[in-house]
Each structure stands twice: as C-alpha cells, then as structure tokens.
Amino acid sequence: MSRFTRAKPTTATKRVPHLYDLVVTHRRSSDIRSFWWPAGAARIGKNAVLQRIVLGSSKALMLAAVRLPWPERLAGESTRPWPWEEQKEPAGEAVQPFVRITQYMAYDGLATLACSPHEYLLTATQNASGEVLVFRAADWEVAYQDECRPELRLSGEGGPSGLAWTESSSRLLAANPGGVTWWDIQTASATARFAAGREVTALAASSLGNTFIVGCSGGRLAWWDTRVQGLAPTGSCDTRHGPVRCAGFADAEPGSNQLATGSADGHLQTWDARQLRAPLCDLSWPGSACGGVGHVAWAPSGNRMLAAACGDGRVVLWDAAQSAETEPPISGSQWEPPEAKFVHGAHSGQDVCGLAWSRDCPWLLASAVREDLQFWRPAAALF
C-alpha cells in the first residue's frame, strides 16, 4: 500500500508553512532488512518519474517499481524546453504515487545488500552466516522465483559486517567480524584478505577512488589504499566514541576523500580519509540517548549535507560544512545544534534499517524500518 501521509516530524526550523514537499509511505507485510536505490530514474510524464529500488527482506530479494510525482527536472536532465512547455499544456491531473513489487526471488536469511555503481542492478548480498551471493537482477526474466538462484556464491563465515563495491565493477569487498575479503567476481576468486586487528563492524569504499575503510568494535578506524602493496592498513586512528556502526564516502566527484562514520554512542564524525588523525567535525544531538548512528548517507550534490539514521528512529540532515560557534545550552531549554538542518521523525521508536538519497531527484530521500518504506523531501524553504 502506497499513499501520501503526514509524517510526525521534528525540525530545527519552524518558520515555514509546511515541512515537506513530498512524503510517500509504502507499508508491506514482510520485514525489510536492507535496500538500495540505484540511479536511473525515467520520466513517464510531465509530472511523474519511475524508478527502481532493490529490497531485501528476511525471505526474499525483490525489485520494486516506484512512481513518484516529480514536475521538476531530474539531475542531468536536458534544460531544453519540454514539449508541454512549448505547447503551454495545462498542468494535468495529480500523479498517484505507488511502490509495486515487480520481481521476487526467494532468499532466506538475507542480512544486507549493495548494488554496484558501475553496472545497473548488479547486486551483492550477505546472509546471516556471512556468505556472499551475487545477482544480476537486470537479467531476471520472470516475476516470481521460489528458489534462490544467484549468479555467484562466495564463501564467508562469522556473520555479515558489510559489503562495498570498489572503483571497478568486478571488484567487491565483503567484511565479516574477522576481516575483509577482496573478491574478483569475474573469476569468483578471493584476491586478498585484510585483517583489521579488531572485530570489524562497518565497511565503506570509495567508488571513485582506491580507498576503503573499516570500522571496528573498539572505535578504531583502519584504511587501505589498494594501489599500495601489502595487506597491512595504510593508516588508522581512534574515533574515541566506541564501536563504529556505519561509514560512508562522499563520492560526489572524483578524488573526494571525505568520509563519515557513525558510532554506537550517537556521534557522527567526518574525516579526510587521506589523513585519519582527527575528525573534521564531530556532531551529536545533545542530551538524547539516540541509540547510536546506524546509517549515514552523503547527499549526491556535494560534500556538505549528510543524512544520519539514529537508533530511536530519527533521521537527521546535518550540514557537515557549517562551522558555527555554538553557545552552551541554557538549563531547561530545548537546544538544538545549528548544524542539524532537519529531523525526519516519522520512524520514531523504530530501528531504521536503510537510508539513501536519490541520485536523480534532488533532495529526495528514502528511509525504511522493517515494515515501512518512505520517500520524502524536506520543504525547499527550509534550506
């Protein structure tokens, strides 16, 4: 079921007539464990776009078609006048949004997934044991498959700790608590094994560079430059905020080395991955036990705006580049950090299991809890 819904938000800015330009909610019976939102939106009318999203539940890997109202231009769309602009056609009827499962493959125990940024719908998954299964979902020819049929099965043990595609479409990193394996999916062979020295809890790789990073249970970060021979980390540091739960690179442009990490104590930090000495900024929501930061996602438009999902269900949009002097809160006041630009509170009290920005529709995000997938865009007046 998909419908427009009025979310229950909290926001640091209350001087606008409305908080959202768009909110679409899709509720389903099977629980969502992970999702990925690849680029590739298509315009299907003057006011509508169609996108694909990959969903992983406890029992299946699925492809869904998502229709959203979107009268604005997509990222990269031609600036030439549309035919209806030249003909001055009326606006037409409102677009009815929907999220529909178009293809389904049975898959017991899916834990996480990641789509390649280089090949459309090339999808890697990890199951509960840490085994890696790779699918070319764009080649699926039937709507329903009651048997799991991956293109590749790659060994793994100890449980899942994350997946990341590198700068090559054939190279995949898979993490388990004991370390990281670098797979060549063309030959189905492990080309290297990297040990972090601590229990691995997070993994991220730059899809435009040669760097990957792991976060560990003790708060340690270790990074590797794949151009450097050897299996030892190229560098490391301590976040000083306990276990690292998530990490993500800002891949808005080639050569970007900005990294974000989220910790179990609720701190969100950004780093220059070339020199992991001290964080560029350290952000947190004061006086709140947010349950840790479980997901981070950089806005595709640059290295500034950062979304972070907290364990209490909040999704906070942070301006990581803002360096304002912050006065200490007055006792009893509701103080909010100035770097926090928006708080999406519709998942309040639930564990967010996925977070992503659209690479096609500016300022549009998706977030999910087990039985609730939402697409939302904060009001432009807020920014």
Coordinates of C-alpha atoms in Angstrom, one line a residue:
M1 CA 0.0 0.0 0.0
S2 CA 1.4 3.4 -1.0
R3 CA -0.1 6.7 -0.1
F4 CA 0.6 10.3 0.8
T5 CA 1.0 10.5 4.5
R6 CA 1.6 13.3 7.0
A7 CA 4.7 12.3 8.9
K8 CA 5.3 13.1 12.5
P9 CA 8.4 15.3 12.2
T10 CA 10.6 17.3 14.4
T11 CA 12.6 20.1 12.8
A12 CA 15.1 22.7 14.0
T13 CA 13.4 25.2 11.7
K14 CA 9.8 26.1 12.2
R15 CA 9.4 29.3 10.2
V16 CA 7.9 27.7 7.1
P17 CA 4.2 26.9 6.3
H18 CA 4.9 23.2 5.7
L19 CA 7.8 20.8 6.5
Y20 CA 7.7 18.5 3.4
D21 CA 7.3 19.0 -0.3
L22 CA 6.7 15.2 -0.6
V23 CA 6.0 12.2 1.6
V24 CA 5.0 8.8 0.2
T25 CA 4.7 5.8 2.5
H26 CA 4.7 2.1 1.5
R27 CA 3.8 -0.5 4.1
R28 CA 4.2 -4.2 3.4
S29 CA 3.8 -7.4 5.4
S30 CA 7.3 -8.9 5.1
D31 CA 10.0 -7.1 7.0
I32 CA 12.6 -5.1 5.2
R33 CA 16.2 -5.9 6.2
S34 CA 18.1 -3.7 3.7
F35 CA 17.5 -1.7 0.5
W36 CA 19.4 0.0 -2.3
W37 CA 18.4 2.9 -4.5
P38 CA 20.3 2.8 -7.8
A39 CA 20.4 5.8 -10.2
G40 CA 18.3 5.6 -13.3
A41 CA 15.0 7.4 -13.0
A42 CA 12.9 7.7 -16.2
R43 CA 10.4 10.4 -16.9
I44 CA 7.0 8.9 -17.7
G45 CA 5.0 12.2 -17.9
K46 CA 5.2 15.8 -17.3
N47 CA 4.7 15.4 -13.6
A48 CA 5.9 11.8 -12.9
V49 CA 9.1 9.7 -12.8
L50 CA 9.6 6.0 -12.5
Q51 CA 12.5 4.5 -10.5
R52 CA 13.7 1.0 -9.4
I53 CA 14.6 0.1 -5.9
V54 CA 16.1 -3.2 -4.6
L55 CA 14.6 -4.5 -1.4
G56 CA 15.9 -7.3 0.8
S57 CA 13.6 -8.9 3.4
S58 CA 14.1 -11.9 5.7
K59 CA 12.6 -14.2 3.0
A60 CA 13.3 -12.6 -0.4
L61 CA 15.3 -10.3 -2.7
M62 CA 12.9 -8.1 -4.6
L63 CA 12.8 -5.4 -7.3
A64 CA 10.2 -2.7 -6.9
A65 CA 8.9 0.0 -9.3
V66 CA 8.4 3.4 -7.7
R67 CA 6.3 6.1 -9.3
L68 CA 6.5 9.5 -7.8
P69 CA 5.1 12.9 -8.6
W70 CA 8.0 15.0 -9.9
P71 CA 7.3 18.0 -12.1
E72 CA 10.9 19.3 -11.7
R73 CA 13.8 18.4 -13.8
L74 CA 15.9 15.4 -12.9
A75 CA 19.6 15.6 -12.2
G76 CA 21.3 15.6 -15.6
E77 CA 18.1 16.1 -17.5
S78 CA 18.3 18.4 -20.5
T79 CA 17.5 22.1 -19.9
R80 CA 15.7 22.3 -23.3
P81 CA 12.0 23.1 -23.1
W82 CA 9.7 20.2 -22.7
P83 CA 7.0 19.7 -25.4
W84 CA 4.3 20.6 -22.9
E85 CA 6.1 23.8 -22.0
E86 CA 6.3 24.9 -25.7
Q87 CA 2.6 24.0 -26.2
K88 CA 1.6 25.5 -22.9
E89 CA -0.4 22.5 -21.9
P90 CA -2.4 22.5 -18.7
A91 CA -0.8 21.0 -15.6
G92 CA -3.0 17.9 -15.8
E93 CA -4.2 15.5 -13.1
A94 CA -2.3 14.9 -9.9
V95 CA 0.1 11.9 -10.1
Q96 CA -0.9 8.9 -7.9
P97 CA 2.4 7.5 -6.4
F98 CA 2.9 3.8 -6.0
V99 CA 5.5 1.2 -4.9
R100 CA 5.0 -2.2 -6.6
I101 CA 7.0 -5.3 -6.3
T102 CA 7.7 -6.4 -9.9
Q103 CA 10.1 -9.3 -9.4
Y104 CA 10.7 -11.6 -6.4
M105 CA 13.3 -14.2 -5.7
A106 CA 13.1 -16.4 -2.5
Y107 CA 16.1 -15.8 -0.2
D108 CA 16.1 -17.0 3.4
G109 CA 18.4 -15.1 5.8
L110 CA 19.3 -12.0 3.8
A111 CA 21.1 -9.6 6.1
T112 CA 22.4 -6.8 3.9
L113 CA 22.9 -5.8 0.2
A114 CA 24.7 -3.4 -2.0
C115 CA 24.3 -2.5 -5.7
S116 CA 27.3 -1.8 -8.0
P117 CA 27.5 1.9 -9.0
H118 CA 29.1 0.8 -12.3
E119 CA 26.6 -1.9 -13.6
Y120 CA 22.9 -1.4 -13.2
L121 CA 21.2 -3.8 -10.7
L122 CA 24.4 -5.8 -10.2
T123 CA 23.6 -6.7 -6.6
A124 CA 25.7 -8.3 -3.9
T125 CA 24.1 -9.7 -0.7
Q126 CA 25.3 -11.2 2.6
N127 CA 23.3 -13.8 4.5
A128 CA 23.3 -14.3 8.2
S129 CA 26.3 -16.6 8.1
G130 CA 28.4 -14.1 6.1
E131 CA 28.2 -16.0 2.7
V132 CA 28.1 -13.6 -0.3
L133 CA 25.6 -14.1 -3.1
V134 CA 25.8 -12.0 -6.3
F135 CA 22.8 -11.4 -8.6
R136 CA 22.4 -9.7 -12.0
A137 CA 18.9 -8.6 -11.2
A138 CA 18.6 -6.7 -14.5
D139 CA 18.6 -10.1 -16.3
W140 CA 15.7 -11.6 -14.3
E141 CA 13.1 -12.7 -16.8
V142 CA 10.3 -13.9 -14.6
A143 CA 8.3 -12.2 -11.9
Y144 CA 8.4 -14.9 -9.3
Q145 CA 11.1 -17.4 -8.4
D146 CA 10.5 -19.7 -5.4
E147 CA 14.2 -20.8 -5.4
C148 CA 17.2 -18.7 -4.7
R149 CA 19.4 -18.7 -7.8
P150 CA 22.4 -16.4 -7.5
E151 CA 24.9 -16.0 -10.3
L152 CA 27.7 -16.4 -7.8
R153 CA 28.2 -17.9 -4.3
L154 CA 31.2 -16.6 -2.5
S155 CA 32.3 -18.1 0.8
G156 CA 32.1 -16.2 4.1
E157 CA 32.0 -17.1 7.7
G158 CA 31.5 -15.5 11.1
G159 CA 28.5 -13.3 10.1
P160 CA 27.9 -10.2 7.9
S161 CA 29.7 -6.9 8.6
G162 CA 29.1 -5.1 5.3
L163 CA 29.6 -5.0 1.5
A164 CA 31.2 -2.4 -0.7
W165 CA 31.9 -2.1 -4.4
T166 CA 35.2 -0.5 -5.4
E167 CA 36.2 1.6 -8.4
S168 CA 36.0 -1.5 -10.6
S169 CA 32.7 -3.2 -11.4
S170 CA 34.3 -6.6 -11.0
R171 CA 35.8 -5.9 -7.5
L172 CA 33.8 -6.4 -4.4
L173 CA 34.8 -6.1 -0.7
A174 CA 33.0 -8.3 1.8
A175 CA 33.5 -7.9 5.5
N176 CA 32.9 -10.3 8.4
P177 CA 34.0 -9.8 12.0
G178 CA 37.4 -11.2 11.3
G179 CA 38.4 -9.0 8.4
V180 CA 37.7 -8.1 4.8
T181 CA 37.9 -10.2 1.7
W182 CA 38.5 -8.7 -1.8
W183 CA 36.7 -10.7 -4.4
D184 CA 37.1 -10.7 -8.2
I185 CA 33.5 -11.6 -9.3
Q186 CA 34.7 -12.3 -12.9
T187 CA 36.8 -15.2 -11.7
A188 CA 34.9 -15.9 -8.4
S189 CA 38.2 -15.8 -6.6
A190 CA 39.4 -14.0 -3.4
T191 CA 42.4 -11.9 -4.4
A192 CA 43.3 -10.6 -0.9
R193 CA 42.4 -10.8 2.7
F194 CA 42.8 -7.8 5.0
A195 CA 42.8 -8.1 8.8
A196 CA 41.9 -5.1 10.9
G197 CA 43.2 -6.5 14.2
R198 CA 39.8 -5.9 15.9
E199 CA 36.3 -7.1 15.3
V200 CA 35.0 -5.4 12.1
T201 CA 31.7 -3.7 12.4
A202 CA 31.5 -1.4 9.4
L203 CA 32.9 -1.2 5.8
A204 CA 32.9 1.6 3.2
A205 CA 34.8 2.0 -0.1
S206 CA 35.1 4.9 -2.5
S207 CA 33.5 4.0 -5.8
L208 CA 35.6 6.8 -7.5
G209 CA 38.9 6.2 -5.9
N210 CA 41.2 3.5 -4.5
T211 CA 40.4 3.7 -0.8
F212 CA 38.4 1.6 1.6
I213 CA 38.0 1.8 5.3
V214 CA 36.8 -0.5 8.1
G215 CA 35.3 0.5 11.5
C216 CA 35.9 -1.8 14.5
S217 CA 34.1 -2.6 17.7
G218 CA 36.6 -0.7 19.8
G219 CA 36.2 2.5 17.9
R220 CA 39.2 2.0 15.7
L221 CA 39.2 3.1 12.0
A222 CA 41.7 1.5 9.6
W223 CA 42.0 2.4 5.9
W224 CA 43.8 0.9 2.9
D225 CA 44.9 2.3 -0.4
T226 CA 44.5 -0.6 -2.9
R227 CA 47.4 0.8 -5.0
V228 CA 49.8 0.1 -2.2
Q229 CA 51.2 -3.4 -2.0
G230 CA 50.7 -5.3 1.2
L231 CA 47.8 -6.3 3.5
A232 CA 48.6 -4.0 6.4
P233 CA 46.4 -0.9 6.9
T234 CA 47.8 2.3 5.2
G235 CA 46.7 4.2 8.3
S236 CA 44.5 4.1 11.4
C237 CA 43.1 6.1 14.2
D238 CA 40.7 6.0 17.2
T239 CA 37.3 7.7 17.0
R240 CA 37.1 7.8 20.8
H241 CA 33.3 7.1 20.6
G242 CA 33.1 3.3 21.0
P243 CA 32.0 0.8 18.3
V244 CA 31.8 2.2 14.7
R245 CA 28.4 1.2 13.4
C246 CA 28.5 2.6 9.9
A247 CA 30.6 4.5 7.4
G248 CA 30.2 6.2 4.0
F249 CA 32.3 8.1 1.5
A250 CA 31.2 11.3 -0.2
D251 CA 31.5 10.2 -3.9
A252 CA 30.1 13.3 -5.5
E253 CA 33.2 13.9 -7.6
P254 CA 36.4 12.0 -8.4
G255 CA 39.2 12.4 -5.9
S256 CA 36.8 13.1 -3.0
N257 CA 38.3 11.7 0.2
Q258 CA 35.6 12.9 2.7
L259 CA 34.3 10.1 4.9
A260 CA 31.6 10.0 7.5
T261 CA 31.3 7.5 10.4
G262 CA 28.6 6.8 12.9
S263 CA 29.2 5.4 16.4
A264 CA 27.2 3.5 18.9
D265 CA 27.2 6.4 21.3
G266 CA 25.3 8.7 18.8
H267 CA 28.3 10.6 17.5
L268 CA 28.6 11.4 13.8
Q269 CA 32.1 12.3 12.6
T270 CA 33.6 13.4 9.2
W271 CA 37.1 12.7 8.2
D272 CA 39.7 13.3 5.5
A273 CA 40.4 9.7 4.6
R274 CA 43.9 10.5 3.4
Q275 CA 45.0 11.6 6.9
L276 CA 43.0 9.9 9.7
R277 CA 44.4 11.9 12.6
A278 CA 41.4 13.9 13.9
P279 CA 37.9 14.3 12.7
L280 CA 36.9 17.3 10.5
C281 CA 33.8 17.6 12.7
D282 CA 32.1 15.8 15.5
L283 CA 28.3 16.0 15.5
S284 CA 25.7 14.7 18.0
W285 CA 22.3 15.5 19.4
P286 CA 22.9 16.7 23.0
G287 CA 21.1 15.2 25.9
S288 CA 19.5 12.4 23.9
A289 CA 20.1 8.7 24.0
C290 CA 19.5 8.2 20.3
G291 CA 20.5 4.5 20.2
G292 CA 23.6 5.1 18.1
V293 CA 24.0 6.1 14.5
G294 CA 23.2 3.1 12.3
H295 CA 23.3 4.5 8.8
V296 CA 25.0 7.5 7.0
A297 CA 24.5 8.8 3.5
W298 CA 26.0 11.9 1.8
A299 CA 23.9 14.0 -0.5
P300 CA 25.0 13.3 -4.1
S301 CA 25.1 17.0 -4.9
G302 CA 28.3 17.6 -2.9
N303 CA 30.4 17.0 0.2
R304 CA 28.3 19.1 2.6
M305 CA 24.9 17.7 3.5
L306 CA 24.8 14.4 5.4
A307 CA 21.9 12.2 6.5
A308 CA 22.2 10.0 9.6
A309 CA 19.8 7.5 10.9
C310 CA 19.6 7.0 14.7
G311 CA 18.6 4.0 16.7
D312 CA 15.5 5.8 18.0
G313 CA 14.1 6.2 14.5
R314 CA 15.1 9.8 13.8
V315 CA 16.8 10.7 10.5
V316 CA 18.8 13.9 10.9
L317 CA 20.1 16.0 8.0
W318 CA 23.4 17.6 9.0
D319 CA 25.3 20.4 7.4
A320 CA 28.8 19.0 7.8
A321 CA 30.5 22.1 6.4
Q322 CA 28.9 24.5 8.8
S323 CA 31.4 25.8 11.4
A324 CA 29.4 27.9 13.8
E325 CA 30.3 28.8 17.3
T326 CA 27.7 27.1 19.5
E327 CA 26.8 28.6 22.8
P328 CA 26.2 26.2 25.6
P329 CA 22.5 25.3 26.2
I330 CA 20.6 27.2 28.9
S331 CA 19.4 24.9 31.6
G332 CA 15.9 23.7 30.8
S333 CA 15.9 25.0 27.2
Q334 CA 15.3 22.9 24.1
W335 CA 18.7 23.5 22.5
E336 CA 19.3 22.0 19.1
P337 CA 22.7 22.0 17.3
P338 CA 22.9 24.6 14.5
E339 CA 24.4 22.0 12.1
A340 CA 21.2 20.0 12.3
K341 CA 19.0 21.3 9.5
F342 CA 16.1 18.9 9.5
V343 CA 14.8 15.9 11.5
H344 CA 12.5 13.3 10.0
G345 CA 10.7 11.8 12.9
A346 CA 8.2 9.5 11.1
H347 CA 10.0 6.3 12.2
S348 CA 10.0 7.3 15.8
G349 CA 10.7 4.5 18.2
Q350 CA 11.8 2.1 15.4
D351 CA 15.1 0.8 14.2
V352 CA 15.9 2.3 10.8
C353 CA 17.3 -0.4 8.5
G354 CA 18.2 1.7 5.4
L355 CA 18.8 5.2 4.3
A356 CA 19.5 6.7 0.8
W357 CA 19.4 9.8 -1.3
S358 CA 18.0 9.8 -4.8
R359 CA 20.8 10.4 -7.4
D360 CA 18.1 11.6 -9.9
C361 CA 15.6 13.7 -7.9
P362 CA 17.4 16.5 -5.9
W363 CA 16.8 16.5 -2.1
L364 CA 14.6 13.3 -2.2
L365 CA 15.4 10.7 0.3
A366 CA 14.3 7.2 1.2
S367 CA 14.3 5.5 4.6
A368 CA 13.0 2.3 5.9
V369 CA 12.1 0.4 9.0
R370 CA 11.0 -3.3 9.0
E371 CA 7.5 -2.8 7.6
D372 CA 7.6 0.8 6.4
L373 CA 9.4 2.3 3.4
Q374 CA 9.2 6.1 3.0
F375 CA 10.2 8.6 0.3
W376 CA 10.4 12.1 1.5
R377 CA 11.6 15.5 0.5
P378 CA 12.0 18.4 3.1
A379 CA 10.4 21.7 2.1
A380 CA 12.8 23.7 -0.1
A381 CA 12.1 26.8 2.1
L382 CA 14.0 25.1 4.9
F383 CA 17.2 25.4 3.1

